[in-house]
Structures are given as C-alpha cells and as structure tokens.
PDB file of C-alpha atoms in Angstrom:
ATOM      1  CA  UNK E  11      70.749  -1.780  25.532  1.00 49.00           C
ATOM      2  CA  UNK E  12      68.999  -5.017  24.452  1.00 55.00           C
ATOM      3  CA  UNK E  13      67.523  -5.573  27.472  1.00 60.00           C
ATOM      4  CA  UNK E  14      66.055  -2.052  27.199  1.00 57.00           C
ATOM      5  CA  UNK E  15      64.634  -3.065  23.892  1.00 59.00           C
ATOM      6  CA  UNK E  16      63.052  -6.031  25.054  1.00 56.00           C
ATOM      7  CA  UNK E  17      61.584  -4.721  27.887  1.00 51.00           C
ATOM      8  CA  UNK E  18      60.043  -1.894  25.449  1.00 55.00           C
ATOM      9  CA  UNK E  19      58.664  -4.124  23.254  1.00 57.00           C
ATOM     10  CA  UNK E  20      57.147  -6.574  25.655  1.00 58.00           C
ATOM     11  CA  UNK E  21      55.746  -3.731  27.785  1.00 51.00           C
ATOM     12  CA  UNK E  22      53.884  -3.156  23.988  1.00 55.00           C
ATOM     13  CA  UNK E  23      52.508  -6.510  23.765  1.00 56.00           C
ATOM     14  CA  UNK E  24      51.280  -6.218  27.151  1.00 53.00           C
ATOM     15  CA  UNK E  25      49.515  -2.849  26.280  1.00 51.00           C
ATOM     16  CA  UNK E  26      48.298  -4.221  23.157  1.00 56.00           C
ATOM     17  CA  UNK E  27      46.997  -7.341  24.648  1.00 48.00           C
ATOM     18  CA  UNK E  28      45.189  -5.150  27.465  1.00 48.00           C
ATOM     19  CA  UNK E  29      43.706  -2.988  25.218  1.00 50.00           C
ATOM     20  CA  UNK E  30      42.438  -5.573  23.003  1.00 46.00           C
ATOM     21  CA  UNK E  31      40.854  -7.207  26.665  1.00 39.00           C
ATOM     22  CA  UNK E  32      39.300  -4.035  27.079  1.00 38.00           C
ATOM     23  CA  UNK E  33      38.163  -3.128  23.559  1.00 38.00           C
ATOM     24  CA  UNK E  34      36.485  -6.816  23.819  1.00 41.00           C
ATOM     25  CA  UNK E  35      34.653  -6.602  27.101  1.00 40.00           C
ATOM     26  CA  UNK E  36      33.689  -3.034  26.202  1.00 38.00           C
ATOM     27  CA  UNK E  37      31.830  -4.543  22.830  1.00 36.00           C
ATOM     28  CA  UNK E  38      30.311  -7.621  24.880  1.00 39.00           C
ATOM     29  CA  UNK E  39      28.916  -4.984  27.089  1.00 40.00           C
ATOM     30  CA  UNK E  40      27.230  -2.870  23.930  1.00 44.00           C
ATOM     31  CA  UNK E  41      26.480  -5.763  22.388  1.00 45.00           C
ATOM     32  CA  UNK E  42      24.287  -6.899  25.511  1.00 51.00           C
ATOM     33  CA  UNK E  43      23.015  -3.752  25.843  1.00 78.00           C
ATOM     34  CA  UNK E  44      21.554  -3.403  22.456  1.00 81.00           C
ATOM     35  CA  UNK E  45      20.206  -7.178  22.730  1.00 85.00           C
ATOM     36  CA  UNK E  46      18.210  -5.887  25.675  1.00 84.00           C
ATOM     37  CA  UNK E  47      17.235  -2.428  24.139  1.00 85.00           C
ATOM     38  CA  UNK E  48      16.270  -4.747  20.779  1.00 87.00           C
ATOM     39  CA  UNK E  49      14.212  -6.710  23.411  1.00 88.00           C
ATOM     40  CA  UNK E  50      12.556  -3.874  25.286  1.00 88.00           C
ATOM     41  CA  UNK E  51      11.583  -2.241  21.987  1.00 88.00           C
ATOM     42  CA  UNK E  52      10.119  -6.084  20.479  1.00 88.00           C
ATOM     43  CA  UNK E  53       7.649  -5.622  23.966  1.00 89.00           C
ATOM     44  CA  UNK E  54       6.845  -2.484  23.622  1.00 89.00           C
ATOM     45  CA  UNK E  55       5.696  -2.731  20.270  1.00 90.00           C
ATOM     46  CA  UNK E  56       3.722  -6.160  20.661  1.00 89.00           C
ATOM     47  CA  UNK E  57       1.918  -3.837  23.595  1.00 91.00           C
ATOM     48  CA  UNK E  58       1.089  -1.246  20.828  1.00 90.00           C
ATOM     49  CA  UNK E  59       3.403   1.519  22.022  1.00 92.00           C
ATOM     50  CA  UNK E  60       4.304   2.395  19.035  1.00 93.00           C
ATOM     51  CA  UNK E  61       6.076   5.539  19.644  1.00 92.00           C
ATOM     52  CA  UNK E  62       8.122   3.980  21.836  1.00 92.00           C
ATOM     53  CA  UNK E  63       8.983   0.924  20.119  1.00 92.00           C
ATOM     54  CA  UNK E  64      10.271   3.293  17.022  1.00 92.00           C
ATOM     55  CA  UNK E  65      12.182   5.335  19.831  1.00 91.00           C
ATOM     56  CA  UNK E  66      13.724   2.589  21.164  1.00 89.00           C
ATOM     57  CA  UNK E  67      14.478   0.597  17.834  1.00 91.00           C
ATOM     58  CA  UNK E  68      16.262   3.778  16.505  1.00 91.00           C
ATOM     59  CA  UNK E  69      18.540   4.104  18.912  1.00 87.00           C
ATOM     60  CA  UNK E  70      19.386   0.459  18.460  1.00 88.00           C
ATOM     61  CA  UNK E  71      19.947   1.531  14.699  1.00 87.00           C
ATOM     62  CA  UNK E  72      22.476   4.644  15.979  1.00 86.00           C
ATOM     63  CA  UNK E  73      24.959   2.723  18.406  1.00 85.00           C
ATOM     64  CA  UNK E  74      24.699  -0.581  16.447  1.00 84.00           C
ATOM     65  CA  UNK E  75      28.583   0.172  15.205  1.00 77.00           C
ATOM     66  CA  UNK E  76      28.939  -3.377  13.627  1.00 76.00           C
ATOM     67  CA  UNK E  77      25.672  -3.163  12.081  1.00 81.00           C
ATOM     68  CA  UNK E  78      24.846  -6.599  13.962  1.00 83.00           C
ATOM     69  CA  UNK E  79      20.730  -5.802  14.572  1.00 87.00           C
ATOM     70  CA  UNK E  80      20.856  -3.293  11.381  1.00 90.00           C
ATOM     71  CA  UNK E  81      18.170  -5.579   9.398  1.00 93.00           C
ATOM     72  CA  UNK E  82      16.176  -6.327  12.127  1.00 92.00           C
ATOM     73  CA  UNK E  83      16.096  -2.742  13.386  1.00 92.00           C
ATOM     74  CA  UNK E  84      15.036  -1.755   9.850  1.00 94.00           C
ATOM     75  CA  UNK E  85      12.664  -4.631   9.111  1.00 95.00           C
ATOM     76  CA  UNK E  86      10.797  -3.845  12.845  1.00 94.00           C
ATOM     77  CA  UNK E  87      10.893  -0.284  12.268  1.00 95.00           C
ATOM     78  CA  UNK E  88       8.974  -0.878   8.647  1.00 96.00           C
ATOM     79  CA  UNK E  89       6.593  -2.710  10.678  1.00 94.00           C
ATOM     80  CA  UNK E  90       6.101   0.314  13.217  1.00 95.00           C
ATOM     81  CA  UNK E  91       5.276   2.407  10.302  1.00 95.00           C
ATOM     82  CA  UNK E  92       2.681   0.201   8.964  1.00 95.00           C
ATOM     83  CA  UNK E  93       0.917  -0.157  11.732  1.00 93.00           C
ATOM     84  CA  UNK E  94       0.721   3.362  12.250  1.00 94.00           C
ATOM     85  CA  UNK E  95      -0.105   3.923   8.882  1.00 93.00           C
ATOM     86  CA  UNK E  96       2.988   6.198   7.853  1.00 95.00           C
ATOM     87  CA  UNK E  97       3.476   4.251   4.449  1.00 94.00           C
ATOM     88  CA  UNK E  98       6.728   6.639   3.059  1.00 94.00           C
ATOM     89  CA  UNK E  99       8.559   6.220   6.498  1.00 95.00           C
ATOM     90  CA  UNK E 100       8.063   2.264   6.121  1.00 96.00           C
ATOM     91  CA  UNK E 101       8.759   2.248   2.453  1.00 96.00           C
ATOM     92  CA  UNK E 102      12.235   4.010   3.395  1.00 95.00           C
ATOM     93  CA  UNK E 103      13.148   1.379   6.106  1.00 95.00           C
ATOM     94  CA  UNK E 104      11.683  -1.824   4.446  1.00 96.00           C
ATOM     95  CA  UNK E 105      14.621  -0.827   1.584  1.00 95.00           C
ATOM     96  CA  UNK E 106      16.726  -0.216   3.972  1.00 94.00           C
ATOM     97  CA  UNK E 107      16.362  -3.717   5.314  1.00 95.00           C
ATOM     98  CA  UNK E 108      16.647  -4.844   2.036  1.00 94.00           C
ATOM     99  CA  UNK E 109      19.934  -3.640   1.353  1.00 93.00           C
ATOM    100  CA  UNK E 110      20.747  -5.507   4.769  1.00 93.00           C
ATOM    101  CA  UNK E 111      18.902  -8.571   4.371  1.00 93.00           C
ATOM    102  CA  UNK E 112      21.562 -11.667   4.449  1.00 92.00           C
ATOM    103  CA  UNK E 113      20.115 -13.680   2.031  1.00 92.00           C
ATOM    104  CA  UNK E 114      18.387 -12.679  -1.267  1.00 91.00           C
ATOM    105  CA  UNK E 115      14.966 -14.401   0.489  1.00 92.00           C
ATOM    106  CA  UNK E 116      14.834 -11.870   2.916  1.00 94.00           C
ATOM    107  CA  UNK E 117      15.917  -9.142   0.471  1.00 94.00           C
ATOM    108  CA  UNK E 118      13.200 -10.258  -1.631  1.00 94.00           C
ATOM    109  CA  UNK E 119      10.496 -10.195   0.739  1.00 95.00           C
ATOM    110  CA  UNK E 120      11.067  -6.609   1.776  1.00 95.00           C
ATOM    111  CA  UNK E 121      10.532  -5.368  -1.780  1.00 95.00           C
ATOM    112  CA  UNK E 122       7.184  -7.034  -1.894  1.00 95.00           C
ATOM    113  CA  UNK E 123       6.239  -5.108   1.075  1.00 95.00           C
ATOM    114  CA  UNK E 124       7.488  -2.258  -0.508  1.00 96.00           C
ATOM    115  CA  UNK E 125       5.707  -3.181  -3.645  1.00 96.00           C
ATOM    116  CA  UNK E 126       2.598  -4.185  -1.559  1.00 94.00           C
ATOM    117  CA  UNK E 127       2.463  -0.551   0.008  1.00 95.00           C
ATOM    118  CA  UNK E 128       2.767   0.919  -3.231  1.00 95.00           C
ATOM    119  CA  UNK E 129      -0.673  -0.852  -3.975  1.00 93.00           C
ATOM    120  CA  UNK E 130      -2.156  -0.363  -1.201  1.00 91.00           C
ATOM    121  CA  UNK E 131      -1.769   3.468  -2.208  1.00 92.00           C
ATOM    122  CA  UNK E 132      -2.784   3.400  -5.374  1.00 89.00           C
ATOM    123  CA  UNK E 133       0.565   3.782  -6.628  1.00 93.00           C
ATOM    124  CA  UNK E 134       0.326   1.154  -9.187  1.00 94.00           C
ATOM    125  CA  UNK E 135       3.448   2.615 -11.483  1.00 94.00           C
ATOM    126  CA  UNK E 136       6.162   2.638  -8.735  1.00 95.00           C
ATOM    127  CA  UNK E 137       4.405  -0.793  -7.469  1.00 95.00           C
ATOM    128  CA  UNK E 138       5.454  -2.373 -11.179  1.00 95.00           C
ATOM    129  CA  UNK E 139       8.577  -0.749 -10.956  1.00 94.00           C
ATOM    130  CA  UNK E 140       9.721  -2.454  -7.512  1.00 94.00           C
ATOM    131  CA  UNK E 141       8.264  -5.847  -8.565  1.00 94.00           C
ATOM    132  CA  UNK E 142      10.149  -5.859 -12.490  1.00 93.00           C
ATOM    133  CA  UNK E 143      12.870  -4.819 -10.377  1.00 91.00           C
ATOM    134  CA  UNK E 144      13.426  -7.788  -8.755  1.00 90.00           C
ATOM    135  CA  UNK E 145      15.922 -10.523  -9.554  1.00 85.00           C
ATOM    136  CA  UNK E 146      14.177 -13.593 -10.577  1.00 84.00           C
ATOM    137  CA  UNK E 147      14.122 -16.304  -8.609  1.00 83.00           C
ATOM    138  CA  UNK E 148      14.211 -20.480  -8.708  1.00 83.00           C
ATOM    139  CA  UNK E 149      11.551 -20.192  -5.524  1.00 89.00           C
ATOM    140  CA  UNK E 150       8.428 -21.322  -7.276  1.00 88.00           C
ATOM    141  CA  UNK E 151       6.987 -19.154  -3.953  1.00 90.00           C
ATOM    142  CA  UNK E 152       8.881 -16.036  -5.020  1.00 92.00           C
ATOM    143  CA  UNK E 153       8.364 -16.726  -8.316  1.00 92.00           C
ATOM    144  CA  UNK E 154       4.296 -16.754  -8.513  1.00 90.00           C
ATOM    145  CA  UNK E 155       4.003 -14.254  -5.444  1.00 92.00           C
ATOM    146  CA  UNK E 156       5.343 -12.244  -8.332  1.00 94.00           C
ATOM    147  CA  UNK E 157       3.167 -12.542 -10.938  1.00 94.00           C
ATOM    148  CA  UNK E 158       0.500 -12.185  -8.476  1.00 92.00           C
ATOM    149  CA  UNK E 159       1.170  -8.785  -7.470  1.00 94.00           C
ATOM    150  CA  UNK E 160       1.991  -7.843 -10.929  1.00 95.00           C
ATOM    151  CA  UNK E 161      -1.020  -9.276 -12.185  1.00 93.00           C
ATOM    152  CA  UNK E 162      -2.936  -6.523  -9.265  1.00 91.00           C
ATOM    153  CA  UNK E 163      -0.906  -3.791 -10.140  1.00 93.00           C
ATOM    154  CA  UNK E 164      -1.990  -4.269 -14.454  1.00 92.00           C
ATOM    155  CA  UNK E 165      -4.942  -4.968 -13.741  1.00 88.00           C
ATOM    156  CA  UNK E 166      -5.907  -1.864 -11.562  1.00 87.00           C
ATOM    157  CA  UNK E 167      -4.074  -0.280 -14.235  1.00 89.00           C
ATOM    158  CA  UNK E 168      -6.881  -1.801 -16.479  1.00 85.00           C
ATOM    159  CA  UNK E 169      -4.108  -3.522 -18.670  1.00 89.00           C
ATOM    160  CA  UNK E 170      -6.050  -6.577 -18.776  1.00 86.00           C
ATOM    161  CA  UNK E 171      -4.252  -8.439 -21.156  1.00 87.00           C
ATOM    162  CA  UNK E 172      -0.970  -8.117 -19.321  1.00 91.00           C
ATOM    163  CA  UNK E 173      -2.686  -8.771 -15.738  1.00 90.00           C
ATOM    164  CA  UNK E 174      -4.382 -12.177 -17.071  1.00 89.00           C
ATOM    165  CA  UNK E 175      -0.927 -13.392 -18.556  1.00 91.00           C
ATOM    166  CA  UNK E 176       0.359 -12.841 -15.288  1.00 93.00           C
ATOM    167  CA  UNK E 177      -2.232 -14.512 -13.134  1.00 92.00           C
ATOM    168  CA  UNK E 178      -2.153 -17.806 -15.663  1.00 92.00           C
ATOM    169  CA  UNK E 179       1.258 -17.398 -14.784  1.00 92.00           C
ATOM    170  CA  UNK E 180       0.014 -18.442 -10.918  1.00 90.00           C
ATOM    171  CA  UNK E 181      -0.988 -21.626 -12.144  1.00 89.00           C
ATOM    172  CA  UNK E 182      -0.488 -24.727 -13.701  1.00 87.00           C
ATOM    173  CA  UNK E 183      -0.174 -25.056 -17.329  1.00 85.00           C
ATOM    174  CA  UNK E 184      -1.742 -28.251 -17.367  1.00 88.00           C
ATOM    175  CA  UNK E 185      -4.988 -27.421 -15.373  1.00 89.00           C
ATOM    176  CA  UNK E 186      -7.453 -26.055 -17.753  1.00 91.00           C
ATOM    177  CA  UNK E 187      -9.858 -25.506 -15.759  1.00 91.00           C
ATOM    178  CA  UNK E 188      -8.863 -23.303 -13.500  1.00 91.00           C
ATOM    179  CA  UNK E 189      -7.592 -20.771 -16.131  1.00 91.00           C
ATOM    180  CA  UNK E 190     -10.447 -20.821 -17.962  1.00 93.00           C
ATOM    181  CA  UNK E 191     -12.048 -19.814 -14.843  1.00 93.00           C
ATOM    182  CA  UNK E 192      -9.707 -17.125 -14.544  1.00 91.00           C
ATOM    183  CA  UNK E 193      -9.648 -15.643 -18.063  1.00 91.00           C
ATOM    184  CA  UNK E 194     -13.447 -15.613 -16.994  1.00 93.00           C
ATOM    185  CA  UNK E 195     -12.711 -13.375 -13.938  1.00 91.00           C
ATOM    186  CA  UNK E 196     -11.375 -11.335 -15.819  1.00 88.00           C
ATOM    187  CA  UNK E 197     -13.802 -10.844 -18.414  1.00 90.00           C
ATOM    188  CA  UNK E 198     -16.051 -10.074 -15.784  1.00 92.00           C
ATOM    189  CA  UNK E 199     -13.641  -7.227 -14.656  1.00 89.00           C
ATOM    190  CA  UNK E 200     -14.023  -5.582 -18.273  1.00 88.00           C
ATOM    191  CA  UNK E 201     -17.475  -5.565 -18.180  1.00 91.00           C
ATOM    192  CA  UNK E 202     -17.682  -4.468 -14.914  1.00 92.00           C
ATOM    193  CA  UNK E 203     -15.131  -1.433 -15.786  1.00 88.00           C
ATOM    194  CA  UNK E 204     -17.692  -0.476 -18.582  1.00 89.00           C
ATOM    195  CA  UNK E 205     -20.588  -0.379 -16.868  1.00 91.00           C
ATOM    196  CA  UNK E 206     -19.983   1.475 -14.224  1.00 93.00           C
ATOM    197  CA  UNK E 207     -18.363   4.758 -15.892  1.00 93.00           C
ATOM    198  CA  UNK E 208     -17.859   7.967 -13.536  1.00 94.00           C
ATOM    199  CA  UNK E 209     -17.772  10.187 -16.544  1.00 95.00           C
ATOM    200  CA  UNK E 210     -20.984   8.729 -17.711  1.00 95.00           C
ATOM    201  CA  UNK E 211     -22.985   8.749 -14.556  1.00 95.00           C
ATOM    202  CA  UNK E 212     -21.751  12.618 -14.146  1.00 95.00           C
ATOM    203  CA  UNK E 213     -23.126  13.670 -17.857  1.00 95.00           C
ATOM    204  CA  UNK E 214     -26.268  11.298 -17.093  1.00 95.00           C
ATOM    205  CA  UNK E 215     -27.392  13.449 -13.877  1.00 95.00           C
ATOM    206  CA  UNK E 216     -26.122  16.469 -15.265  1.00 95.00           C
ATOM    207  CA  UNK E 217     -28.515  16.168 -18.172  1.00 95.00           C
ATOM    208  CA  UNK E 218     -31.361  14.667 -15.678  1.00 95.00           C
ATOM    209  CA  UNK E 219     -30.710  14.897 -12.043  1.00 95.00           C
ATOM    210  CA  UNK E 220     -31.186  11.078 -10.730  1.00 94.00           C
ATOM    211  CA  UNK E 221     -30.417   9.596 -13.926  1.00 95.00           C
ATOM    212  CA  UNK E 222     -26.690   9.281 -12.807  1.00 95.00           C
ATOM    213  CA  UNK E 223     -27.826   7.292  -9.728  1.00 94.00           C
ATOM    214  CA  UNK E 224     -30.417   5.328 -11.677  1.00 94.00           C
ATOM    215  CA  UNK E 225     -27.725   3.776 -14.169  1.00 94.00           C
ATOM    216  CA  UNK E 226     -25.429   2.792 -10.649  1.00 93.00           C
ATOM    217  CA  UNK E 227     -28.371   1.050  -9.452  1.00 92.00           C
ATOM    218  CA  UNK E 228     -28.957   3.222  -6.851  1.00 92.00           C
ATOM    219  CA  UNK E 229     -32.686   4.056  -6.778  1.00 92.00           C
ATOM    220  CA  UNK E 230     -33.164   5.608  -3.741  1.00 93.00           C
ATOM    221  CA  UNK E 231     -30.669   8.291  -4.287  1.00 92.00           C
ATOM    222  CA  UNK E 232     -32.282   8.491  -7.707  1.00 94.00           C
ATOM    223  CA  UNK E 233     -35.616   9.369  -6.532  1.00 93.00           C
ATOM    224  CA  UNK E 234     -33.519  11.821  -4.314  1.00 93.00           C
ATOM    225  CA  UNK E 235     -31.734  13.780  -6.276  1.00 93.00           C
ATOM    226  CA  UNK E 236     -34.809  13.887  -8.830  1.00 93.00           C
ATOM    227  CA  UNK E 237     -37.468  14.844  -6.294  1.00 94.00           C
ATOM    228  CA  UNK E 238     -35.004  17.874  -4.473  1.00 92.00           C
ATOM    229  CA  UNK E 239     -33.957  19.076  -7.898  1.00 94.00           C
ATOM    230  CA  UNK E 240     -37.239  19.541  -9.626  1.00 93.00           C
ATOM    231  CA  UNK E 241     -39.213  20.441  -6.155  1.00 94.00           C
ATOM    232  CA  UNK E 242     -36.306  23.244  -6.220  1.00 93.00           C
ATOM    233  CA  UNK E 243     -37.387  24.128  -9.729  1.00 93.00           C
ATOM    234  CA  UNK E 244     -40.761  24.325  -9.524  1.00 93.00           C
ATOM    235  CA  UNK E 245     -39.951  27.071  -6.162  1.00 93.00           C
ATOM    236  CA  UNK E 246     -37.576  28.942  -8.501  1.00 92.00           C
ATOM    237  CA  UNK E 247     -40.859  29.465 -11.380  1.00 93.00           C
ATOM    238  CA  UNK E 248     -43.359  30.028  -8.296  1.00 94.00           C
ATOM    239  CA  UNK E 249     -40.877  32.747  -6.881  1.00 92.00           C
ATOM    240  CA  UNK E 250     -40.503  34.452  -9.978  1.00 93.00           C
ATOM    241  CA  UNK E 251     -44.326  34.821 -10.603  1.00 91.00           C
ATOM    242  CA  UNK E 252     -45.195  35.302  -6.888  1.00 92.00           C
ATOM    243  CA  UNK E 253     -42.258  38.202  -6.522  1.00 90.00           C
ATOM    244  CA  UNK E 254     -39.449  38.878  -8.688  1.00 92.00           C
ATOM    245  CA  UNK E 255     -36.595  36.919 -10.700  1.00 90.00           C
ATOM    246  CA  UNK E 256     -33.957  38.560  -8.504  1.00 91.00           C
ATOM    247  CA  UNK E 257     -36.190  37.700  -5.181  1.00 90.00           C
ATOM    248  CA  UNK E 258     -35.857  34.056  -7.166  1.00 89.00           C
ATOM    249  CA  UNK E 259     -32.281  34.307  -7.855  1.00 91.00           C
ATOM    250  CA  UNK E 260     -31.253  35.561  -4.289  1.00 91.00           C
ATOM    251  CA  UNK E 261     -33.572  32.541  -2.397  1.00 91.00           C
ATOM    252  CA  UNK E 262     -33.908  29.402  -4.541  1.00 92.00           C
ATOM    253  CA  UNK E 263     -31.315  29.825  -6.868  1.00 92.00           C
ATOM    254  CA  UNK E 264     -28.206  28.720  -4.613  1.00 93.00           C
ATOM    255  CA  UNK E 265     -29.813  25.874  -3.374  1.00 94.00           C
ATOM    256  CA  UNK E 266     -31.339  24.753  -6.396  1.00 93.00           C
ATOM    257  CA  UNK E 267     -27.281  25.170  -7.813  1.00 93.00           C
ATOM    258  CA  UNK E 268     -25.998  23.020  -4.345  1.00 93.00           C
ATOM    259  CA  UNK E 269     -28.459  20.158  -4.816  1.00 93.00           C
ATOM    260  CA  UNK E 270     -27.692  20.264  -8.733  1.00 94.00           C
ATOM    261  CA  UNK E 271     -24.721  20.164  -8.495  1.00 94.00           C
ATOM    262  CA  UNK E 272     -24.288  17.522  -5.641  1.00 94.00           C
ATOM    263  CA  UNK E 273     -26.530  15.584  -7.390  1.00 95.00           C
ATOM    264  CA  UNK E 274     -23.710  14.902 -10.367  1.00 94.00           C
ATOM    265  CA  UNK E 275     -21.070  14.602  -7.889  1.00 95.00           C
ATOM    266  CA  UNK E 276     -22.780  11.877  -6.037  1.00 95.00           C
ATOM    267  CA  UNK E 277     -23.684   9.803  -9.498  1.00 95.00           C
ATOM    268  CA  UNK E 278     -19.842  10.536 -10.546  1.00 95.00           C
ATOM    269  CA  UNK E 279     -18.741   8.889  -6.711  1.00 95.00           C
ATOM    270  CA  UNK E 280     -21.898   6.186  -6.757  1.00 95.00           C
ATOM    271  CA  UNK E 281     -20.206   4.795 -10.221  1.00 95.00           C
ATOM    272  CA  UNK E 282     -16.574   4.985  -8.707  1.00 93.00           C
ATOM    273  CA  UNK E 283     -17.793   3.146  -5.411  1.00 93.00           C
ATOM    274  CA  UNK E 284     -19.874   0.800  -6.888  1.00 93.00           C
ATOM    275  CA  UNK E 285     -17.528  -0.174  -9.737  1.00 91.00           C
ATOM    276  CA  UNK E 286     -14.427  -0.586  -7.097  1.00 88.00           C
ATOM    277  CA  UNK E 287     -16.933  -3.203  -4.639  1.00 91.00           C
ATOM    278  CA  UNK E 288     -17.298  -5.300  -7.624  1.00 92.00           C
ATOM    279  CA  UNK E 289     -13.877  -5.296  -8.787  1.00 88.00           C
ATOM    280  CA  UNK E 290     -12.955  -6.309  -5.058  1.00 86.00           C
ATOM    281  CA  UNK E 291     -15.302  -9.190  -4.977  1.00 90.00           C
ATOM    282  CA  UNK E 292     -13.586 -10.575  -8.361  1.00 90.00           C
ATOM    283  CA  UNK E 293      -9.974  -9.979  -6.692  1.00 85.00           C
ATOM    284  CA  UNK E 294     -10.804 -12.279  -4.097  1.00 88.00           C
ATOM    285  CA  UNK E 295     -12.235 -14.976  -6.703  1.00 91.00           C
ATOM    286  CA  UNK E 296      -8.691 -14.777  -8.409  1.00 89.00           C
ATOM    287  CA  UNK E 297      -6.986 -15.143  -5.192  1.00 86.00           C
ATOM    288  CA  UNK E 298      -9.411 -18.374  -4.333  1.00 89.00           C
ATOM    289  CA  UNK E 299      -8.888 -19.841  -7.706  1.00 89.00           C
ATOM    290  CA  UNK E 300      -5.057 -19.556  -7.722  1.00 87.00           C
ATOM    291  CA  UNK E 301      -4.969 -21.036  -4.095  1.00 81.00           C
ATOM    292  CA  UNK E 302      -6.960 -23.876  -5.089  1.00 77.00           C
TER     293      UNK E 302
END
C-alpha cells in the first residue's frame, strides 16, 4: 500500500516536472516568435508600410500574454499613427504606453507626446490638462521641457502673463539678459495679436471692400477686392437705367453679392493668416533664446 502511494506521487512529480518542461519551451517558442514578429513590424515600418507595421505590431500586442513587448508595441504603434497623421488613435496608444512605461522617464515622455499632439491640434485646453497633470520631476530636462510646452499652450491661449512666467521659467534666474529678451518676445506677441484682428478686418471690408486687405498689408488683394466690387456696382446702376431693376437684380446682383461677400471673408482669413506667420516667427525666437 505504501509502495502504491509512492509510486502515485512520484508519477505526479514526474507529470508536473514534464509539464512545467513543456509549458517552458512552449513560452520560449512565443516568446521568439513575437521577438521576430516585433522585428518584422520595426522593418516594415522604417520602409513606410505603415499599414502593415500597425498590422503586425497589433498582433504582437494580442498574443503578448506576459505583456513583455506591451510598451514597445504601444509606444511604436503611437508612432504609426503619427506618421499617418491619425492623432486620436496615437493619443490612445501613447497613454497606453504610458501606463506601461517602466520608469516614470519613459512614462513622462509619452504624455508630452500626448500633450504635444494636443497642440499640434489646436487643442490647447486638454494640452494644459496633460502637462499640469504630470508629476513633477528632479530632471532639470523634464522639468523645463515643461514649462516650455506650457508656456505654448498659454500663450496660444493668449494668457500672456501666465505663458511668459513659464518661459522665464526655461531659464536662468541669474541671466538677465536673456529674459529681458524674452519678456520682449512677448510683448511683441501682444502687439502683434492687436494688430492683426479678424473681426476688424471683416467690419473694415464690409464697410469698404479692400479696406480689410489694406489694414493686413495686403495691397494687391486690396486693389482687388476694391476694383471687382465697385466695377460690379457701377454694372448694377448701368443695368438698371439701360433695362430694368429686376433685369439688374437677376444679372449683376449675385455676383456683385459673391465678390462682396468674398471680399470680407478673405480680409477676415488675410488677418488670421497673417497674424499666425508672425506669431510663428516669434515662437521660434523663444525657442532660440531659451536654447542659448
């Protein structure tokens, strides 16, 4: 009877230990598997097949049980998304890498992109909300990356007190004058966000077609939208003498009301354009003085 019991149990032990073989050769074999699908997908996407790549990548993400390539996955799939310009998808995976991320470096880095994306959209309220989000750091790196984004995000939001106090933030305390130079920047910014009003370039044309276009600076479309509009005008008076105000109203009419019409429009998206160029040139000032 004791034999019999001995011989069961070691007949487990053997099972067990053959199992656990198995179980173990059968992971080695996934595991090299999804090093080589990981690999496959890394070439594909350096070769710009993109579908692929994301293909590939996911179905790294599905069978990876022990969630051993789970942050790279996500991190590479963020980066598929990018590049394809499908912003939400790599917003959804950069967090997801995130949550992954082994150290709070890497963590930290993928809510920049996030944030980054954000402001790349426009999206300057969910960009703020990502970036005061984040845990602060000891890395002077992390630390004025930061303020730097923050100080983009206020400032497009044309909180320009808040945006400066972040960019001095960027530098050091000690050298004068480099934030005078940016507190100058910024000054500039303000005027340039009052000179070039949308709402008043609209009113202008609408009250004199071409005036919109003259306070942008931009003559040519001035003389334009001045010489269609009042050449369509004078048609409209000539019609109505040489005919009939309903002849006038059916022929000239419309297309003196298109050209009018586009004419505000086009001083409304002359002041926008404009006004966004300049504000571009002084965001890479900022960025030269605070790499200095």
């Amino acid at each position: 009877m004791n034999s019999g019991i001995k011989y069961i149990i070691r007949l487990k032990r053997y099972l067990l230990l053959i199992n656990s073989l198995v179980l173990t050769s059968l992971l080695a074999v996934e595991a090299q598997n999804l090093n080589q699908t990981m690999d496959f997908a890394s070439s594909q996407f350096l070769r710009g097949n993109i579908p692929e790549a994301i293909s590939l990548y996911r179905r790294v993400l599905f069978f990876d049980s022990l969630n051993m390539h789970s942050y790279s996955v996500c991190r590479d799939l963020a980066s598929c998304y990018i590049s394809v310009n499908n912003h939400s998808r790599a917003r959804e995976f950069s967090r997801l890498a995130g949550n992954l991320a082994p150290s709070d470096s890497l963590r930290a880095e993928q809510i920049f992109q996030v944030a980054y994306l954000y402001l790349t959209e426009n999206d300057y309220n969910y960009a703020l909300i990502e970036l005061l989000g984040m845990k602060d750091s000891e890395s002077v790196y992390f630390q004025m990356k930061r303020n730097f984004y923050l100080g983009i995000a206020c400032l497009q939001k044309t909180d320009y007190q808040k945006s400066i106090d972040f960019f001095l933030k960027c530098v050091d305390s000690t050298d004068v004058a480099r934030r005078e130079e940016l507190v100058n920047i910024l000054e500039r910014v303000r005027h340039i966000e009052k000179r070039y009003n949308p709402k008043t370039a609209k009113v202008l044309s609408m009250i004199v077609p071409g005036l919109g276009q003259l306070y942008c600076g931009e003559y040519k479309g001035a003389v334009n939208s001045l010489a269609l509009t009042a050449g369509l005008a004078i048609l409209f008076i000539i019609t109505i003498e040489n005919y009939s105000l309903l002849d006038a109203s059916v022929s000239v009419l419309p297309w003196f009301q298109r050209y009018y019409q586009g004419g505000y429009q086009n001083a409304e998206n002359a002041a926008i354009t404009r006004k966004q160029n300049r504000i571009n040139k002084q965001y890479h000032k900022i960025l030269s003085v605070i790499q200095q």
